[in-house]
PDB file of C-alpha atoms in Angstrom:
ATOM      1  CA  GLN A 277      11.670  -3.122  17.034  1.00 55.00           C
ATOM      2  CA  LYS A 278      12.132  -3.804  13.340  1.00 62.00           C
ATOM      3  CA  GLU A 279      10.627  -1.177  11.073  1.00 90.00           C
ATOM      4  CA  VAL A 280       9.191  -3.708   8.633  1.00 94.00           C
ATOM      5  CA  GLU A 281       7.852  -6.968  10.010  1.00 95.00           C
ATOM      6  CA  GLN A 282       6.991 -10.174   8.232  1.00 95.00           C
ATOM      7  CA  ASN A 283       6.222 -13.648   9.495  1.00 92.00           C
ATOM      8  CA  SER A 284       9.208 -15.747   8.471  1.00 90.00           C
ATOM      9  CA  GLY A 285       7.042 -18.784   7.739  1.00 90.00           C
ATOM     10  CA  PRO A 286       7.186 -21.162   6.077  1.00 95.00           C
ATOM     11  CA  LEU A 287       3.686 -20.573   4.788  1.00 96.00           C
ATOM     12  CA  SER A 288       2.501 -23.757   3.154  1.00 97.00           C
ATOM     13  CA  VAL A 289      -0.427 -23.742   0.719  1.00 97.00           C
ATOM     14  CA  PRO A 290      -1.724 -26.377  -1.700  1.00 97.00           C
ATOM     15  CA  GLU A 291      -1.437 -25.827  -5.417  1.00 97.00           C
ATOM     16  CA  GLY A 292      -4.327 -23.748  -6.743  1.00 97.00           C
ATOM     17  CA  ALA A 293      -5.037 -22.047  -3.405  1.00 97.00           C
ATOM     18  CA  ILE A 294      -4.681 -18.380  -2.532  1.00 98.00           C
ATOM     19  CA  ALA A 295      -1.492 -17.485  -0.675  1.00 97.00           C
ATOM     20  CA  SER A 296      -1.739 -14.446   1.599  1.00 97.00           C
ATOM     21  CA  LEU A 297       1.466 -12.744   2.679  1.00 98.00           C
ATOM     22  CA  ASN A 298       1.412  -9.927   5.191  1.00 97.00           C
ATOM     23  CA  CYS A 299       3.727  -7.113   6.174  1.00 97.00           C
ATOM     24  CA  THR A 300       3.458  -4.385   8.808  1.00 97.00           C
ATOM     25  CA  TYR A 301       5.535  -1.237   9.050  1.00 96.00           C
ATOM     26  CA  SER A 302       6.153   1.254  11.800  1.00 94.00           C
ATOM     27  CA  ASP A 303       6.773   4.567  10.007  1.00 90.00           C
ATOM     28  CA  ARG A 304       3.465   6.328   9.331  1.00 89.00           C
ATOM     29  CA  GLY A 305       5.243   8.573   6.836  1.00 87.00           C
ATOM     30  CA  SER A 306       5.957   5.664   4.515  1.00 90.00           C
ATOM     31  CA  GLN A 307       4.799   6.345   0.992  1.00 89.00           C
ATOM     32  CA  SER A 308       5.831   3.513  -1.296  1.00 92.00           C
ATOM     33  CA  PHE A 309       5.574  -0.230  -0.806  1.00 95.00           C
ATOM     34  CA  PHE A 310       7.170  -3.039  -2.734  1.00 96.00           C
ATOM     35  CA  TRP A 311       7.030  -6.798  -2.946  1.00 97.00           C
ATOM     36  CA  TYR A 312      10.058  -8.762  -4.095  1.00 98.00           C
ATOM     37  CA  ARG A 313      10.318 -12.462  -4.782  1.00 98.00           C
ATOM     38  CA  GLN A 314      13.586 -14.238  -4.082  1.00 97.00           C
ATOM     39  CA  TYR A 315      14.236 -17.780  -5.173  1.00 97.00           C
ATOM     40  CA  SER A 316      16.833 -19.730  -3.235  1.00 94.00           C
ATOM     41  CA  GLY A 317      20.319 -18.704  -4.341  1.00 93.00           C
ATOM     42  CA  LYS A 318      19.019 -15.876  -6.521  1.00 96.00           C
ATOM     43  CA  SER A 319      18.643 -12.131  -6.181  1.00 97.00           C
ATOM     44  CA  PRO A 320      15.411 -10.338  -5.214  1.00 97.00           C
ATOM     45  CA  GLU A 321      13.089  -9.651  -8.130  1.00 97.00           C
ATOM     46  CA  LEU A 322      10.484  -6.875  -8.044  1.00 96.00           C
ATOM     47  CA  ILE A 323       6.973  -8.201  -8.583  1.00 96.00           C
ATOM     48  CA  MET A 324       4.636  -5.457  -7.344  1.00 95.00           C
ATOM     49  CA  PHE A 325       4.604  -1.948  -5.993  1.00 95.00           C
ATOM     50  CA  ILE A 326       1.758   0.066  -4.518  1.00 95.00           C
ATOM     51  CA  TYR A 327       1.504   3.693  -3.469  1.00 92.00           C
ATOM     52  CA  SER A 328      -2.189   4.269  -2.705  1.00 91.00           C
ATOM     53  CA  ASN A 329      -4.612   2.701  -0.264  1.00 94.00           C
ATOM     54  CA  GLY A 330      -6.623  -0.138  -1.708  1.00 95.00           C
ATOM     55  CA  ASP A 331      -5.874  -2.974  -4.067  1.00 96.00           C
ATOM     56  CA  LYS A 332      -3.622  -3.227  -7.079  1.00 96.00           C
ATOM     57  CA  GLU A 333      -3.864  -6.263  -9.315  1.00 97.00           C
ATOM     58  CA  ASP A 334      -1.326  -7.651 -11.753  1.00 95.00           C
ATOM     59  CA  GLY A 335      -2.140 -11.050 -13.155  1.00 96.00           C
ATOM     60  CA  ARG A 336      -2.343 -13.549 -10.311  1.00 97.00           C
ATOM     61  CA  PHE A 337      -0.891 -11.047  -7.852  1.00 97.00           C
ATOM     62  CA  THR A 338      -2.814  -8.484  -5.820  1.00 97.00           C
ATOM     63  CA  ALA A 339      -1.149  -6.009  -3.495  1.00 97.00           C
ATOM     64  CA  GLN A 340      -3.276  -4.470  -0.763  1.00 97.00           C
ATOM     65  CA  LEU A 341      -2.363  -1.370   1.206  1.00 97.00           C
ATOM     66  CA  ASN A 342      -3.966  -0.009   4.349  1.00 96.00           C
ATOM     67  CA  LYS A 343      -2.020   3.020   5.563  1.00 94.00           C
ATOM     68  CA  ALA A 344      -4.282   3.608   8.567  1.00 94.00           C
ATOM     69  CA  SER A 345      -3.484   0.140   9.895  1.00 94.00           C
ATOM     70  CA  GLN A 346       0.069   0.240   8.545  1.00 95.00           C
ATOM     71  CA  TYR A 347      -0.011  -3.016   6.719  1.00 94.00           C
ATOM     72  CA  VAL A 348       0.520  -4.181   3.188  1.00 97.00           C
ATOM     73  CA  SER A 349      -0.288  -7.613   1.880  1.00 97.00           C
ATOM     74  CA  LEU A 350       0.301  -9.702  -1.203  1.00 98.00           C
ATOM     75  CA  LEU A 351      -2.235 -12.213  -2.461  1.00 98.00           C
ATOM     76  CA  ILE A 352      -1.219 -14.868  -4.943  1.00 98.00           C
ATOM     77  CA  ARG A 353      -4.173 -16.536  -6.619  1.00 98.00           C
ATOM     78  CA  ASP A 354      -4.025 -20.022  -8.132  1.00 98.00           C
ATOM     79  CA  SER A 355      -0.683 -20.653  -6.419  1.00 98.00           C
ATOM     80  CA  GLN A 356       1.779 -22.775  -8.355  1.00 97.00           C
ATOM     81  CA  PRO A 357       4.793 -24.759  -7.141  1.00 97.00           C
ATOM     82  CA  SER A 358       6.907 -22.248  -9.097  1.00 97.00           C
ATOM     83  CA  ASP A 359       5.680 -19.551  -6.678  1.00 98.00           C
ATOM     84  CA  SER A 360       7.628 -21.260  -3.899  1.00 98.00           C
ATOM     85  CA  ALA A 361      10.149 -18.631  -2.833  1.00 97.00           C
ATOM     86  CA  THR A 362      10.822 -16.053  -0.157  1.00 97.00           C
ATOM     87  CA  TYR A 363       8.767 -12.881  -0.491  1.00 97.00           C
ATOM     88  CA  LEU A 364      10.296  -9.650   0.758  1.00 97.00           C
ATOM     89  CA  CYS A 365       8.284  -6.602   1.693  1.00 97.00           C
ATOM     90  CA  ALA A 366      10.058  -3.249   1.300  1.00 95.00           C
ATOM     91  CA  VAL A 367       9.010   0.229   2.340  1.00 94.00           C
ATOM     92  CA  ASN A 368      10.187   3.693   1.320  1.00 90.00           C
ATOM     93  CA  ASN A 369       9.683   6.464   3.856  1.00 77.00           C
ATOM     94  CA  ASN A 370      10.806   9.266   1.597  1.00 71.00           C
ATOM     95  CA  ALA A 371      14.461   8.924   2.639  1.00 68.00           C
ATOM     96  CA  GLY A 372      15.676   9.406  -0.909  1.00 75.00           C
ATOM     97  CA  ASN A 373      15.369   6.135  -2.763  1.00 84.00           C
ATOM     98  CA  MET A 374      16.223   3.973   0.217  1.00 88.00           C
ATOM     99  CA  LEU A 375      14.110   0.967   1.042  1.00 92.00           C
ATOM    100  CA  THR A 376      13.722  -0.801   4.351  1.00 92.00           C
ATOM    101  CA  PHE A 377      13.231  -4.529   3.893  1.00 94.00           C
ATOM    102  CA  GLY A 378      11.393  -6.994   6.053  1.00 94.00           C
ATOM    103  CA  GLY A 379      12.975 -10.316   6.836  1.00 94.00           C
ATOM    104  CA  GLY A 380      10.858 -12.128   4.262  1.00 95.00           C
ATOM    105  CA  THR A 381       8.229 -14.863   4.313  1.00 96.00           C
ATOM    106  CA  ARG A 382       9.061 -18.240   2.866  1.00 96.00           C
ATOM    107  CA  LEU A 383       6.192 -19.605   0.789  1.00 97.00           C
ATOM    108  CA  MET A 384       5.888 -23.274  -0.081  1.00 98.00           C
ATOM    109  CA  VAL A 385       3.286 -24.346  -2.635  1.00 97.00           C
ATOM    110  CA  LYS A 386       2.699 -28.078  -2.516  1.00 96.00           C
ATOM    111  CA  PRO A 387       1.501 -29.984  -5.603  1.00 93.00           C
TER     112      PRO A 387
ATOM    113  CA  ASP B 104      22.814  -5.063 -22.124  1.00 60.00           C
ATOM    114  CA  ALA B 105      22.425  -7.060 -18.931  1.00 70.00           C
ATOM    115  CA  GLY B 106      21.053  -4.151 -16.860  1.00 93.00           C
ATOM    116  CA  ILE B 107      22.963  -4.609 -13.650  1.00 97.00           C
ATOM    117  CA  THR B 108      25.884  -6.960 -13.289  1.00 97.00           C
ATOM    118  CA  GLN B 109      28.198  -7.946 -10.467  1.00 98.00           C
ATOM    119  CA  SER B 110      31.635  -9.494 -10.497  1.00 97.00           C
ATOM    120  CA  PRO B 111      32.967 -11.801  -9.388  1.00 98.00           C
ATOM    121  CA  ARG B 112      29.973 -14.032  -8.729  1.00 97.00           C
ATOM    122  CA  TYR B 113      31.937 -16.127  -6.249  1.00 98.00           C
ATOM    123  CA  LYS B 114      35.017 -15.219  -4.279  1.00 98.00           C
ATOM    124  CA  ILE B 115      37.046 -16.992  -1.625  1.00 98.00           C
ATOM    125  CA  THR B 116      39.652 -14.964   0.212  1.00 97.00           C
ATOM    126  CA  GLU B 117      41.617 -15.009   3.418  1.00 97.00           C
ATOM    127  CA  THR B 118      41.354 -12.908   6.525  1.00 98.00           C
ATOM    128  CA  GLY B 119      43.204  -9.620   6.173  1.00 97.00           C
ATOM    129  CA  ARG B 120      43.178  -9.457   2.398  1.00 97.00           C
ATOM    130  CA  GLN B 121      41.665  -6.606   0.442  1.00 98.00           C
ATOM    131  CA  VAL B 122      38.743  -7.544  -1.786  1.00 98.00           C
ATOM    132  CA  THR B 123      36.819  -5.421  -4.279  1.00 98.00           C
ATOM    133  CA  LEU B 124      33.372  -6.345  -5.511  1.00 98.00           C
ATOM    134  CA  MET B 125      32.278  -4.709  -8.722  1.00 98.00           C
ATOM    135  CA  CYS B 126      28.855  -3.467  -9.745  1.00 98.00           C
ATOM    136  CA  HIS B 127      27.949  -2.076 -13.154  1.00 98.00           C
ATOM    137  CA  GLN B 128      24.572  -0.863 -14.433  1.00 97.00           C
ATOM    138  CA  THR B 129      23.589   0.177 -17.932  1.00 95.00           C
ATOM    139  CA  TRP B 130      20.381   2.073 -17.090  1.00 93.00           C
ATOM    140  CA  SER B 131      22.063   5.340 -16.073  1.00 91.00           C
ATOM    141  CA  HIS B 132      20.259   5.078 -12.751  1.00 94.00           C
ATOM    142  CA  SER B 133      21.149   7.812 -10.293  1.00 94.00           C
ATOM    143  CA  TYR B 134      20.978   5.675  -7.178  1.00 95.00           C
ATOM    144  CA  MET B 135      23.064   2.625  -6.417  1.00 97.00           C
ATOM    145  CA  PHE B 136      23.118   0.489  -3.296  1.00 97.00           C
ATOM    146  CA  TRP B 137      25.141  -2.257  -1.663  1.00 98.00           C
ATOM    147  CA  TYR B 138      23.445  -4.807   0.594  1.00 98.00           C
ATOM    148  CA  ARG B 139      24.589  -7.881   2.390  1.00 97.00           C
ATOM    149  CA  GLN B 140      22.246 -10.773   3.075  1.00 97.00           C
ATOM    150  CA  ASP B 141      22.811 -13.197   5.910  1.00 93.00           C
ATOM    151  CA  LEU B 142      20.572 -15.842   7.424  1.00 85.00           C
ATOM    152  CA  GLY B 143      18.657 -14.321  10.288  1.00 78.00           C
ATOM    153  CA  HIS B 144      19.400 -10.737   9.281  1.00 81.00           C
ATOM    154  CA  GLY B 145      17.754 -10.311   5.919  1.00 86.00           C
ATOM    155  CA  LEU B 146      18.979  -7.573   3.608  1.00 93.00           C
ATOM    156  CA  ARG B 147      21.089  -4.924   5.286  1.00 94.00           C
ATOM    157  CA  LEU B 148      22.216  -1.742   3.583  1.00 94.00           C
ATOM    158  CA  ILE B 149      25.969  -1.162   3.619  1.00 97.00           C
ATOM    159  CA  TYR B 150      26.395   1.985   1.516  1.00 97.00           C
ATOM    160  CA  TYR B 151      24.456   3.877  -1.073  1.00 96.00           C
ATOM    161  CA  SER B 152      25.080   6.557  -3.636  1.00 96.00           C
ATOM    162  CA  ALA B 153      22.672   9.172  -4.961  1.00 93.00           C
ATOM    163  CA  ALA B 154      24.914  10.195  -7.877  1.00 93.00           C
ATOM    164  CA  ALA B 155      28.501  10.103  -9.018  1.00 92.00           C
ATOM    165  CA  ASP B 156      30.835  11.292  -6.260  1.00 92.00           C
ATOM    166  CA  ILE B 157      28.024  11.217  -3.668  1.00 94.00           C
ATOM    167  CA  THR B 158      28.034   8.307  -1.243  1.00 96.00           C
ATOM    168  CA  ASP B 159      26.630   7.738   2.214  1.00 94.00           C
ATOM    169  CA  LYS B 160      26.631   5.098   4.925  1.00 95.00           C
ATOM    170  CA  GLY B 161      23.862   2.629   5.447  1.00 93.00           C
ATOM    171  CA  GLU B 162      23.093   0.389   8.378  1.00 91.00           C
ATOM    172  CA  VAL B 163      26.323  -1.657   8.451  1.00 95.00           C
ATOM    173  CA  PRO B 164      29.187   0.337   6.862  1.00 97.00           C
ATOM    174  CA  ASP B 165      32.077  -0.635   9.140  1.00 97.00           C
ATOM    175  CA  GLY B 166      34.899  -2.407   7.317  1.00 97.00           C
ATOM    176  CA  TYR B 167      33.707  -1.345   3.865  1.00 98.00           C
ATOM    177  CA  VAL B 168      34.693   1.442   1.483  1.00 98.00           C
ATOM    178  CA  VAL B 169      32.880   2.600  -1.644  1.00 97.00           C
ATOM    179  CA  SER B 170      33.543   5.005  -4.459  1.00 95.00           C
ATOM    180  CA  ARG B 171      31.545   6.206  -7.417  1.00 96.00           C
ATOM    181  CA  SER B 172      33.566   8.087  -9.985  1.00 95.00           C
ATOM    182  CA  LYS B 173      31.215   7.105 -12.828  1.00 94.00           C
ATOM    183  CA  THR B 174      27.430   6.840 -12.752  1.00 95.00           C
ATOM    184  CA  GLU B 175      27.463   3.260 -14.001  1.00 96.00           C
ATOM    185  CA  ASN B 176      29.961   1.771 -11.537  1.00 97.00           C
ATOM    186  CA  PHE B 177      29.803   1.365  -7.781  1.00 98.00           C
ATOM    187  CA  PRO B 178      32.630  -0.806  -6.411  1.00 98.00           C
ATOM    188  CA  LEU B 179      32.622  -2.056  -2.826  1.00 98.00           C
ATOM    189  CA  THR B 180      35.978  -2.687  -1.152  1.00 98.00           C
ATOM    190  CA  LEU B 181      36.660  -4.703   1.966  1.00 97.00           C
ATOM    191  CA  GLU B 182      39.965  -3.201   3.054  1.00 95.00           C
ATOM    192  CA  SER B 183      40.924  -6.035   5.406  1.00 97.00           C
ATOM    193  CA  ALA B 184      38.474  -8.897   5.142  1.00 97.00           C
ATOM    194  CA  THR B 185      37.199 -10.612   8.284  1.00 98.00           C
ATOM    195  CA  ARG B 186      35.295 -13.881   8.670  1.00 97.00           C
ATOM    196  CA  SER B 187      32.212 -11.933   9.741  1.00 96.00           C
ATOM    197  CA  GLN B 188      32.124 -10.437   6.245  1.00 97.00           C
ATOM    198  CA  THR B 189      31.359 -13.828   4.749  1.00 97.00           C
ATOM    199  CA  SER B 190      28.017 -13.161   3.112  1.00 97.00           C
ATOM    200  CA  VAL B 191      26.100 -12.713  -0.110  1.00 97.00           C
ATOM    201  CA  TYR B 192      26.459  -9.180  -1.440  1.00 98.00           C
ATOM    202  CA  PHE B 193      23.859  -7.585  -3.659  1.00 98.00           C
ATOM    203  CA  CYS B 194      24.159  -4.408  -5.645  1.00 98.00           C
ATOM    204  CA  ALA B 195      20.973  -2.575  -6.632  1.00 97.00           C
ATOM    205  CA  SER B 196      20.052   0.553  -8.541  1.00 96.00           C
ATOM    206  CA  SER B 197      17.069   2.832  -8.951  1.00 94.00           C
ATOM    207  CA  GLY B 198      16.235   5.773 -11.142  1.00 90.00           C
ATOM    208  CA  LEU B 199      15.644   9.316  -9.977  1.00 81.00           C
ATOM    209  CA  GLY B 200      11.972   9.719  -9.100  1.00 76.00           C
ATOM    210  CA  HIS B 201      11.423   5.965  -9.036  1.00 77.00           C
ATOM    211  CA  ARG B 202      11.670   4.243  -5.691  1.00 84.00           C
ATOM    212  CA  GLU B 203      11.808   0.654  -6.931  1.00 91.00           C
ATOM    213  CA  GLN B 204      15.242  -0.939  -6.835  1.00 95.00           C
ATOM    214  CA  PHE B 205      16.581  -3.530  -9.243  1.00 96.00           C
ATOM    215  CA  PHE B 206      19.097  -6.036  -8.024  1.00 97.00           C
ATOM    216  CA  GLY B 207      22.182  -7.559  -9.526  1.00 97.00           C
ATOM    217  CA  PRO B 208      22.777 -11.332  -9.393  1.00 97.00           C
ATOM    218  CA  GLY B 209      24.886 -11.143  -6.241  1.00 97.00           C
ATOM    219  CA  THR B 210      28.395 -12.089  -5.164  1.00 98.00           C
ATOM    220  CA  ARG B 211      28.920 -14.912  -2.710  1.00 97.00           C
ATOM    221  CA  LEU B 212      31.982 -14.051  -0.641  1.00 98.00           C
ATOM    222  CA  THR B 213      33.697 -16.466   1.702  1.00 97.00           C
ATOM    223  CA  VAL B 214      36.438 -15.230   4.024  1.00 97.00           C
ATOM    224  CA  LEU B 215      38.561 -18.026   5.459  1.00 96.00           C
TER     225      LEU B 215
END
């Protein structure tokens, strides 16, 4: 069983809609949670991190964390075609600075 | 002042040859990491380093060697390349007390 699970997608949403990306993790001791965006042929780029239960907003992005249910989600409001990418969820379980990555969800935003 | 750089960006080599991928960061980050990314496997950790002269194995270390004599550099060597090592390799770094990792642009390696 993978430690960090994501639906591989593709998740297809129309332009202007809200895209909801989900991630579950198995280690209850996990403390830090990260969302990376990766465009095709490019390297992962950090877009959000969250440490505490609840919501954290940054522009059009909102990260949501529920430690009791062991899931973290990323909402993208007013989705744009430029948001089309693979989104990677990563979790730190206090093993130094190591992150465990999910397999990623491919998001397609259609004009 | 590019932050974290990797070289070469593309490399084609033959089975059995030694190949070294370079990674350099200008942030003085304590931690550095090497990942490979393959379709169907996502990002897999090869080796990591918590500081100069401190390295440790990740999930898939076989066939790879690392060293870290200086904080800013973390080279990855394939001692005898195999076709299964054809992949995209990413170097990443993170600062002490900060869990977020920042990635280099990647090296696309093809082993013929």
